[in-house]
PDB file of C-alpha atoms in Angstrom:
ATOM      1  CA  UNK A  17      12.346 -25.219 -36.586  1.00 37.00           C
ATOM      2  CA  UNK A  18      16.326 -25.715 -36.220  1.00 41.00           C
ATOM      3  CA  UNK A  19      18.254 -22.458 -35.226  1.00 40.00           C
ATOM      4  CA  UNK A  20      21.170 -21.787 -36.569  1.00 50.00           C
ATOM      5  CA  UNK A  21      24.246 -21.663 -34.021  1.00 47.00           C
ATOM      6  CA  UNK A  22      24.187 -18.175 -33.554  1.00 46.00           C
ATOM      7  CA  UNK A  23      20.838 -17.539 -33.214  1.00 43.00           C
ATOM      8  CA  UNK A  24      20.776 -20.341 -30.940  1.00 44.00           C
ATOM      9  CA  UNK A  25      23.070 -18.643 -29.010  1.00 41.00           C
ATOM     10  CA  UNK A  26      21.328 -15.373 -28.911  1.00 43.00           C
ATOM     11  CA  UNK A  27      18.443 -17.175 -27.493  1.00 38.00           C
ATOM     12  CA  UNK A  28      20.177 -19.068 -24.612  1.00 46.00           C
ATOM     13  CA  UNK A  29      22.172 -15.677 -23.611  1.00 40.00           C
ATOM     14  CA  UNK A  30      18.731 -13.711 -23.556  1.00 42.00           C
ATOM     15  CA  UNK A  31      16.965 -16.458 -21.509  1.00 45.00           C
ATOM     16  CA  UNK A  32      19.680 -16.179 -19.180  1.00 47.00           C
ATOM     17  CA  UNK A  33      19.594 -12.328 -18.832  1.00 47.00           C
ATOM     18  CA  UNK A  34      15.721 -12.623 -18.051  1.00 40.00           C
ATOM     19  CA  UNK A  35      16.383 -15.148 -15.458  1.00 43.00           C
ATOM     20  CA  UNK A  36      19.091 -13.562 -13.794  1.00 43.00           C
ATOM     21  CA  UNK A  37      16.955 -10.197 -13.828  1.00 43.00           C
ATOM     22  CA  UNK A  38      14.201 -12.191 -12.302  1.00 40.00           C
ATOM     23  CA  UNK A  39      16.303 -13.777  -9.695  1.00 40.00           C
ATOM     24  CA  UNK A  40      17.501 -10.096  -8.725  1.00 41.00           C
ATOM     25  CA  UNK A  41      13.923  -8.589  -8.763  1.00 44.00           C
ATOM     26  CA  UNK A  42      12.654 -11.481  -6.345  1.00 41.00           C
ATOM     27  CA  UNK A  43      15.434 -10.388  -4.039  1.00 41.00           C
ATOM     28  CA  UNK A  44      14.716  -6.782  -3.916  1.00 42.00           C
ATOM     29  CA  UNK A  45      10.902  -7.832  -3.127  1.00 42.00           C
ATOM     30  CA  UNK A  46      10.774  -8.548   0.779  1.00 42.00           C
ATOM     31  CA  UNK A  47       9.505 -11.664   2.095  1.00 43.00           C
ATOM     32  CA  UNK A  48       8.625 -12.796  -1.705  1.00 42.00           C
ATOM     33  CA  UNK A  49       5.718 -10.304  -2.134  1.00 49.00           C
ATOM     34  CA  UNK A  50       5.052  -9.446  -5.667  1.00 46.00           C
ATOM     35  CA  UNK A  51       3.338  -6.400  -6.390  1.00 50.00           C
ATOM     36  CA  UNK A  52      -0.161  -7.111  -7.973  1.00 50.00           C
ATOM     37  CA  UNK A  53       0.663  -4.674 -10.609  1.00 50.00           C
ATOM     38  CA  UNK A  54       3.491  -6.365 -11.996  1.00 47.00           C
ATOM     39  CA  UNK A  55       4.149  -8.003 -15.249  1.00 41.00           C
ATOM     40  CA  UNK A  56       5.318 -11.509 -14.663  1.00 36.00           C
ATOM     41  CA  UNK A  57       7.563 -13.503 -17.550  1.00 35.00           C
ATOM     42  CA  UNK A  58       8.940 -16.836 -17.684  1.00 36.00           C
ATOM     43  CA  UNK A  59      12.589 -17.319 -18.716  1.00 38.00           C
ATOM     44  CA  UNK A  60      11.908 -16.738 -22.651  1.00 40.00           C
ATOM     45  CA  UNK A  61      10.112 -13.316 -21.845  1.00 41.00           C
ATOM     46  CA  UNK A  62       6.745 -14.728 -22.371  1.00 37.00           C
ATOM     47  CA  UNK A  63       4.191 -12.789 -20.360  1.00 35.00           C
ATOM     48  CA  UNK A  64       2.528 -15.346 -18.232  1.00 31.00           C
ATOM     49  CA  UNK A  65       0.596 -12.717 -15.497  1.00 35.00           C
ATOM     50  CA  UNK A  66      -0.521  -9.251 -15.159  1.00 41.00           C
ATOM     51  CA  UNK A  67      -1.881  -7.252 -12.467  1.00 48.00           C
ATOM     52  CA  UNK A  68      -4.622  -4.983 -11.971  1.00 61.00           C
ATOM     53  CA  UNK A  69      -5.419  -1.372 -11.215  1.00 67.00           C
ATOM     54  CA  UNK A  70      -8.043   0.936 -10.397  1.00 65.00           C
ATOM     55  CA  UNK A  71     -10.047   2.119 -13.403  1.00 65.00           C
ATOM     56  CA  UNK A  72     -10.666   5.754 -14.615  1.00 61.00           C
ATOM     57  CA  UNK A  73     -14.621   6.322 -13.628  1.00 63.00           C
ATOM     58  CA  UNK A  74     -16.759   9.142 -14.601  1.00 56.00           C
ATOM     59  CA  UNK A  75     -17.519  11.332 -11.283  1.00 62.00           C
ATOM     60  CA  UNK A  76     -20.496  13.400 -10.822  1.00 57.00           C
ATOM     61  CA  UNK A  77     -19.227  16.977  -9.942  1.00 63.00           C
ATOM     62  CA  UNK A  78     -20.299  17.088  -6.292  1.00 62.00           C
ATOM     63  CA  UNK A  79     -18.209  13.558  -5.651  1.00 67.00           C
ATOM     64  CA  UNK A  80     -15.096  14.695  -7.428  1.00 63.00           C
ATOM     65  CA  UNK A  81     -15.412  18.214  -5.867  1.00 68.00           C
ATOM     66  CA  UNK A  82     -15.722  15.983  -2.011  1.00 71.00           C
ATOM     67  CA  UNK A  83     -12.704  14.239  -3.324  1.00 70.00           C
ATOM     68  CA  UNK A  84     -10.538  16.741  -4.390  1.00 74.00           C
ATOM     69  CA  UNK A  85     -11.325  18.726  -0.811  1.00 70.00           C
ATOM     70  CA  UNK A  86     -10.204  15.215   1.182  1.00 68.00           C
ATOM     71  CA  UNK A  87      -7.154  15.176  -1.089  1.00 71.00           C
ATOM     72  CA  UNK A  88      -5.947  18.690  -0.667  1.00 69.00           C
ATOM     73  CA  UNK A  89      -6.999  19.298   3.133  1.00 63.00           C
ATOM     74  CA  UNK A  90      -4.581  21.998   3.971  1.00 54.00           C
ATOM     75  CA  UNK A  91      -4.131  21.142   7.707  1.00 57.00           C
ATOM     76  CA  UNK A  92      -0.816  19.300   8.336  1.00 49.00           C
ATOM     77  CA  UNK A  93      -1.189  15.648   9.595  1.00 59.00           C
ATOM     78  CA  UNK A  94      -1.093  16.004  13.706  1.00 63.00           C
ATOM     79  CA  UNK A  95      -1.870  13.127  15.757  1.00 65.00           C
ATOM     80  CA  UNK A  96      -4.523  14.329  18.092  1.00 70.00           C
ATOM     81  CA  UNK A  97      -4.307  12.142  21.397  1.00 70.00           C
ATOM     82  CA  UNK A  98      -7.026  13.431  23.823  1.00 76.00           C
ATOM     83  CA  UNK A  99      -6.176  11.090  26.459  1.00 83.00           C
ATOM     84  CA  UNK A 100      -3.497   9.064  28.459  1.00 84.00           C
ATOM     85  CA  UNK A 101      -5.100   6.199  27.582  1.00 82.00           C
ATOM     86  CA  UNK A 102      -5.122   7.193  23.958  1.00 81.00           C
ATOM     87  CA  UNK A 103      -1.625   7.987  23.816  1.00 85.00           C
ATOM     88  CA  UNK A 104      -0.675   4.919  25.552  1.00 88.00           C
ATOM     89  CA  UNK A 105      -2.863   2.777  22.866  1.00 87.00           C
ATOM     90  CA  UNK A 106      -0.748   4.754  19.879  1.00 88.00           C
ATOM     91  CA  UNK A 107       2.521   3.990  21.554  1.00 91.00           C
ATOM     92  CA  UNK A 108       1.700   0.215  22.039  1.00 94.00           C
ATOM     93  CA  UNK A 109       0.277  -0.024  18.283  1.00 95.00           C
ATOM     94  CA  UNK A 110       3.368   1.679  16.973  1.00 95.00           C
ATOM     95  CA  UNK A 111       5.726  -0.639  19.267  1.00 96.00           C
ATOM     96  CA  UNK A 112       4.216  -3.408  17.662  1.00 96.00           C
ATOM     97  CA  UNK A 113       3.866  -2.240  14.033  1.00 97.00           C
ATOM     98  CA  UNK A 114       7.406  -0.989  14.067  1.00 97.00           C
ATOM     99  CA  UNK A 115       8.720  -4.542  15.144  1.00 97.00           C
ATOM    100  CA  UNK A 116       6.972  -6.301  12.573  1.00 97.00           C
ATOM    101  CA  UNK A 117       7.791  -3.672   9.833  1.00 97.00           C
ATOM    102  CA  UNK A 118      11.540  -4.055  10.937  1.00 97.00           C
ATOM    103  CA  UNK A 119      12.834  -6.531   8.414  1.00 96.00           C
ATOM    104  CA  UNK A 120      11.036  -4.458   5.267  1.00 96.00           C
ATOM    105  CA  UNK A 121      12.135  -1.086   6.511  1.00 97.00           C
ATOM    106  CA  UNK A 122      15.282  -1.306   8.871  1.00 97.00           C
ATOM    107  CA  UNK A 123      15.730   2.468   8.831  1.00 97.00           C
ATOM    108  CA  UNK A 124      13.960   3.870  12.245  1.00 96.00           C
ATOM    109  CA  UNK A 125      13.174   7.251  11.179  1.00 96.00           C
ATOM    110  CA  UNK A 126      11.945   5.818   7.789  1.00 96.00           C
ATOM    111  CA  UNK A 127       9.869   3.485   9.218  1.00 97.00           C
ATOM    112  CA  UNK A 128       8.702   5.936  12.199  1.00 95.00           C
ATOM    113  CA  UNK A 129       7.571   8.492   9.591  1.00 94.00           C
ATOM    114  CA  UNK A 130       6.009   5.799   7.551  1.00 96.00           C
ATOM    115  CA  UNK A 131       3.820   4.403  10.456  1.00 96.00           C
ATOM    116  CA  UNK A 132       2.918   7.619  11.934  1.00 93.00           C
ATOM    117  CA  UNK A 133       1.463   8.449   8.368  1.00 94.00           C
ATOM    118  CA  UNK A 134      -0.250   5.367   7.891  1.00 96.00           C
ATOM    119  CA  UNK A 135      -1.860   5.740  11.458  1.00 93.00           C
ATOM    120  CA  UNK A 136      -3.167   9.299  10.291  1.00 92.00           C
ATOM    121  CA  UNK A 137      -4.112   8.902   6.603  1.00 94.00           C
ATOM    122  CA  UNK A 138      -6.209   5.603   7.753  1.00 95.00           C
ATOM    123  CA  UNK A 139      -8.054   7.281  10.561  1.00 91.00           C
ATOM    124  CA  UNK A 140      -8.630  10.229   8.556  1.00 91.00           C
ATOM    125  CA  UNK A 141     -10.414   8.368   6.078  1.00 94.00           C
ATOM    126  CA  UNK A 142     -12.050   6.058   8.539  1.00 95.00           C
ATOM    127  CA  UNK A 143     -10.377   3.182   7.667  1.00 97.00           C
ATOM    128  CA  UNK A 144      -8.625   0.437  10.001  1.00 96.00           C
ATOM    129  CA  UNK A 145      -4.673   0.727   9.890  1.00 97.00           C
ATOM    130  CA  UNK A 146      -4.605  -3.357   9.350  1.00 98.00           C
ATOM    131  CA  UNK A 147      -6.498  -2.886   6.213  1.00 98.00           C
ATOM    132  CA  UNK A 148      -4.175  -0.104   4.551  1.00 98.00           C
ATOM    133  CA  UNK A 149      -0.911  -1.872   5.652  1.00 98.00           C
ATOM    134  CA  UNK A 150      -2.293  -5.316   4.248  1.00 98.00           C
ATOM    135  CA  UNK A 151      -3.365  -3.355   0.792  1.00 98.00           C
ATOM    136  CA  UNK A 152       0.427  -1.967   0.486  1.00 98.00           C
ATOM    137  CA  UNK A 153       1.964  -5.362   0.911  1.00 97.00           C
ATOM    138  CA  UNK A 154       0.021  -6.835  -1.610  1.00 97.00           C
ATOM    139  CA  UNK A 155       0.211  -3.545  -3.931  1.00 96.00           C
ATOM    140  CA  UNK A 156       3.917  -2.792  -3.624  1.00 97.00           C
ATOM    141  CA  UNK A 157       5.650  -4.911  -1.313  1.00 97.00           C
ATOM    142  CA  UNK A 158       6.348  -1.639   0.877  1.00 97.00           C
ATOM    143  CA  UNK A 159       8.615  -0.417  -2.010  1.00 97.00           C
ATOM    144  CA  UNK A 160       8.123   3.736  -2.136  1.00 96.00           C
ATOM    145  CA  UNK A 161       8.648   3.792  -5.872  1.00 96.00           C
ATOM    146  CA  UNK A 162       7.264   0.941  -7.323  1.00 96.00           C
ATOM    147  CA  UNK A 163       5.349   1.029 -10.508  1.00 95.00           C
ATOM    148  CA  UNK A 164       3.169  -1.141 -12.331  1.00 94.00           C
ATOM    149  CA  UNK A 165       2.937  -2.565 -15.587  1.00 92.00           C
ATOM    150  CA  UNK A 166       0.391   0.178 -16.111  1.00 92.00           C
ATOM    151  CA  UNK A 167       1.985   2.963 -14.466  1.00 94.00           C
ATOM    152  CA  UNK A 168       0.587   2.757 -10.954  1.00 96.00           C
ATOM    153  CA  UNK A 169       3.023   4.159  -8.544  1.00 96.00           C
ATOM    154  CA  UNK A 170       4.441   4.148  -5.028  1.00 97.00           C
ATOM    155  CA  UNK A 171       2.962   2.636  -1.982  1.00 97.00           C
ATOM    156  CA  UNK A 172      -0.709   2.344  -2.799  1.00 97.00           C
ATOM    157  CA  UNK A 173      -0.087   1.777  -6.054  1.00 97.00           C
ATOM    158  CA  UNK A 174      -2.250   4.870  -7.343  1.00 96.00           C
ATOM    159  CA  UNK A 175      -3.092   5.465 -11.063  1.00 95.00           C
ATOM    160  CA  UNK A 176      -1.690   8.851 -12.366  1.00 94.00           C
ATOM    161  CA  UNK A 177      -5.112   9.835 -13.850  1.00 93.00           C
ATOM    162  CA  UNK A 178      -6.212  10.447 -10.412  1.00 94.00           C
ATOM    163  CA  UNK A 179      -4.229  13.342 -10.175  1.00 93.00           C
ATOM    164  CA  UNK A 180      -6.204  14.992 -13.005  1.00 90.00           C
ATOM    165  CA  UNK A 181      -9.548  13.890 -11.586  1.00 90.00           C
ATOM    166  CA  UNK A 182      -9.334  14.767  -8.317  1.00 89.00           C
ATOM    167  CA  UNK A 183      -5.657  16.266  -7.433  1.00 90.00           C
ATOM    168  CA  UNK A 184      -3.299  19.446  -8.561  1.00 88.00           C
ATOM    169  CA  UNK A 185      -0.583  19.510 -11.067  1.00 86.00           C
ATOM    170  CA  UNK A 186       2.572  18.570  -9.261  1.00 89.00           C
ATOM    171  CA  UNK A 187       1.080  16.132  -7.080  1.00 92.00           C
ATOM    172  CA  UNK A 188       3.962  13.398  -6.652  1.00 94.00           C
ATOM    173  CA  UNK A 189       2.382  10.134  -6.352  1.00 95.00           C
ATOM    174  CA  UNK A 190       5.813   8.899  -4.853  1.00 96.00           C
ATOM    175  CA  UNK A 191       5.800  11.324  -1.980  1.00 94.00           C
ATOM    176  CA  UNK A 192       5.073   9.404   1.353  1.00 95.00           C
ATOM    177  CA  UNK A 193       2.152  11.382   2.328  1.00 93.00           C
ATOM    178  CA  UNK A 194       0.788  12.160  -1.017  1.00 94.00           C
ATOM    179  CA  UNK A 195       0.461   8.448  -2.175  1.00 96.00           C
ATOM    180  CA  UNK A 196      -1.246   7.537   1.255  1.00 96.00           C
ATOM    181  CA  UNK A 197      -3.582  10.806   1.124  1.00 95.00           C
ATOM    182  CA  UNK A 198      -4.569   9.531  -2.432  1.00 95.00           C
ATOM    183  CA  UNK A 199      -4.831   5.822  -1.723  1.00 96.00           C
ATOM    184  CA  UNK A 200      -6.994   6.108   1.538  1.00 96.00           C
ATOM    185  CA  UNK A 201      -9.307   8.274  -0.177  1.00 95.00           C
ATOM    186  CA  UNK A 202      -9.563   6.281  -3.185  1.00 95.00           C
ATOM    187  CA  UNK A 203     -10.757   2.955  -1.073  1.00 97.00           C
ATOM    188  CA  UNK A 204     -13.050   5.099   1.154  1.00 96.00           C
ATOM    189  CA  UNK A 205     -14.857   6.287  -1.965  1.00 94.00           C
ATOM    190  CA  UNK A 206     -14.770   2.598  -3.262  1.00 96.00           C
ATOM    191  CA  UNK A 207     -16.276   1.738   0.139  1.00 97.00           C
ATOM    192  CA  UNK A 208     -19.031   4.326   0.392  1.00 95.00           C
ATOM    193  CA  UNK A 209     -19.888   3.163  -3.161  1.00 94.00           C
ATOM    194  CA  UNK A 210     -20.562  -0.314  -2.040  1.00 96.00           C
ATOM    195  CA  UNK A 211     -21.992   0.586   1.387  1.00 96.00           C
ATOM    196  CA  UNK A 212     -18.958  -0.665   3.204  1.00 96.00           C
ATOM    197  CA  UNK A 213     -18.635  -4.338   1.621  1.00 97.00           C
ATOM    198  CA  UNK A 214     -15.231  -4.272   1.751  1.00 97.00           C
ATOM    199  CA  UNK A 215     -14.660  -7.168  -0.535  1.00 97.00           C
ATOM    200  CA  UNK A 216     -16.091  -5.592  -3.174  1.00 97.00           C
ATOM    201  CA  UNK A 217     -14.382  -2.033  -2.730  1.00 97.00           C
ATOM    202  CA  UNK A 218     -11.064  -3.686  -2.802  1.00 97.00           C
ATOM    203  CA  UNK A 219     -11.799  -5.169  -6.010  1.00 96.00           C
ATOM    204  CA  UNK A 220     -12.931  -1.813  -7.211  1.00 95.00           C
ATOM    205  CA  UNK A 221      -9.334  -0.654  -6.001  1.00 96.00           C
ATOM    206  CA  UNK A 222      -7.880  -3.043  -7.986  1.00 93.00           C
ATOM    207  CA  UNK A 223      -9.909  -2.939 -10.870  1.00 92.00           C
ATOM    208  CA  UNK A 224     -11.167  -6.496 -10.508  1.00 91.00           C
ATOM    209  CA  UNK A 225     -14.706  -6.201  -9.398  1.00 92.00           C
ATOM    210  CA  UNK A 226     -16.880  -9.573  -9.272  1.00 91.00           C
ATOM    211  CA  UNK A 227     -13.562 -11.550  -8.935  1.00 94.00           C
ATOM    212  CA  UNK A 228     -12.300 -12.642  -5.547  1.00 94.00           C
ATOM    213  CA  UNK A 229      -9.003 -13.306  -5.698  1.00 96.00           C
ATOM    214  CA  UNK A 230      -7.339 -10.135  -4.911  1.00 96.00           C
ATOM    215  CA  UNK A 231      -9.737  -8.960  -1.884  1.00 97.00           C
ATOM    216  CA  UNK A 232      -8.867 -12.395  -0.236  1.00 97.00           C
ATOM    217  CA  UNK A 233      -5.197 -11.625  -0.968  1.00 97.00           C
ATOM    218  CA  UNK A 234      -5.907  -8.627   1.071  1.00 97.00           C
ATOM    219  CA  UNK A 235      -7.710 -10.089   3.869  1.00 98.00           C
ATOM    220  CA  UNK A 236      -5.083 -12.857   4.320  1.00 97.00           C
ATOM    221  CA  UNK A 237      -2.117  -9.987   4.422  1.00 97.00           C
ATOM    222  CA  UNK A 238      -4.266  -7.671   6.894  1.00 96.00           C
ATOM    223  CA  UNK A 239      -3.933 -10.639   9.490  1.00 97.00           C
ATOM    224  CA  UNK A 240      -0.068  -9.717   9.688  1.00 96.00           C
ATOM    225  CA  UNK A 241      -0.817  -6.191  10.803  1.00 97.00           C
ATOM    226  CA  UNK A 242      -4.007  -6.725  12.978  1.00 96.00           C
ATOM    227  CA  UNK A 243      -3.723  -5.026  16.691  1.00 93.00           C
ATOM    228  CA  UNK A 244      -5.837  -5.798  19.647  1.00 85.00           C
ATOM    229  CA  UNK A 245      -5.718  -3.013  22.005  1.00 75.00           C
ATOM    230  CA  UNK A 246      -5.095  -5.288  25.036  1.00 63.00           C
ATOM    231  CA  UNK A 247      -3.148  -5.224  28.082  1.00 56.00           C
ATOM    232  CA  UNK A 248       0.499  -4.812  26.984  1.00 52.00           C
ATOM    233  CA  UNK A 249       1.881  -8.117  25.820  1.00 48.00           C
ATOM    234  CA  UNK A 250       5.294  -9.669  25.479  1.00 48.00           C
ATOM    235  CA  UNK A 251       5.295  -8.392  21.544  1.00 50.00           C
ATOM    236  CA  UNK A 252       5.017  -4.745  23.302  1.00 46.00           C
ATOM    237  CA  UNK A 253       7.220  -5.337  26.494  1.00 45.00           C
ATOM    238  CA  UNK A 254      10.159  -6.478  24.161  1.00 44.00           C
ATOM    239  CA  UNK A 255      11.454  -3.819  21.251  1.00 46.00           C
ATOM    240  CA  UNK A 256      13.709  -5.280  19.139  1.00 44.00           C
ATOM    241  CA  UNK A 257      15.226  -2.065  17.960  1.00 46.00           C
ATOM    242  CA  UNK A 258      15.145   0.054  21.469  1.00 51.00           C
ATOM    243  CA  UNK A 259      12.978   2.715  19.275  1.00 59.00           C
ATOM    244  CA  UNK A 260      10.320   4.848  20.890  1.00 56.00           C
ATOM    245  CA  UNK A 261       7.114   6.496  19.219  1.00 57.00           C
ATOM    246  CA  UNK A 262       8.209  10.339  18.258  1.00 58.00           C
ATOM    247  CA  UNK A 263       4.792  11.091  20.381  1.00 54.00           C
TER     248      UNK A 263
END
């Protein structure tokens, strides 16, 4: 097909605009992270990839009620550190994670609140903080207001149907605490369904059960957030920002 000069010019301008938009978007994604829910297009606008998200499933009343109660625990998030050893362990974890997260969240107050919430919500749901951080890295690239092509929202890319299923009208999935509360409760639910099998539970979370690619991405990402409670290391002795845990 031979394009007229005007049509060809429009095509070239559109292609350049799309390329520029993709370049700007890439700059906004820390360390090259591409949220799995994103739609990927080539410079002509042709869709070449698309992420997945949780699938809406029928829940028996008992399960739905239990999840709803877990979501709406009225108790405020409080760090319960029952011993000096536990307090020191929290402080060291916080120091190490704060250093690793610094380039993605330069604001010390935002980073501190985020890490407190990750620690609280992950442990409340019986999850390893490293698993939750790895999932957030893959799902949203640590972007609070990330929205996928199918509408999943926030750090843990929670699908809005969960609000109607186990939440309450007005629950804001862009709220830090609400997003991590939903995400951790949902992941715990999938782990219980899969009897602790992390690979299958993660695939369920992504809506790709039976395919290994997504769990492998999470397992790879979480290695960067693992923490081993050992004697105070060089990483904990040298604090990049001079900040202290709020506890």
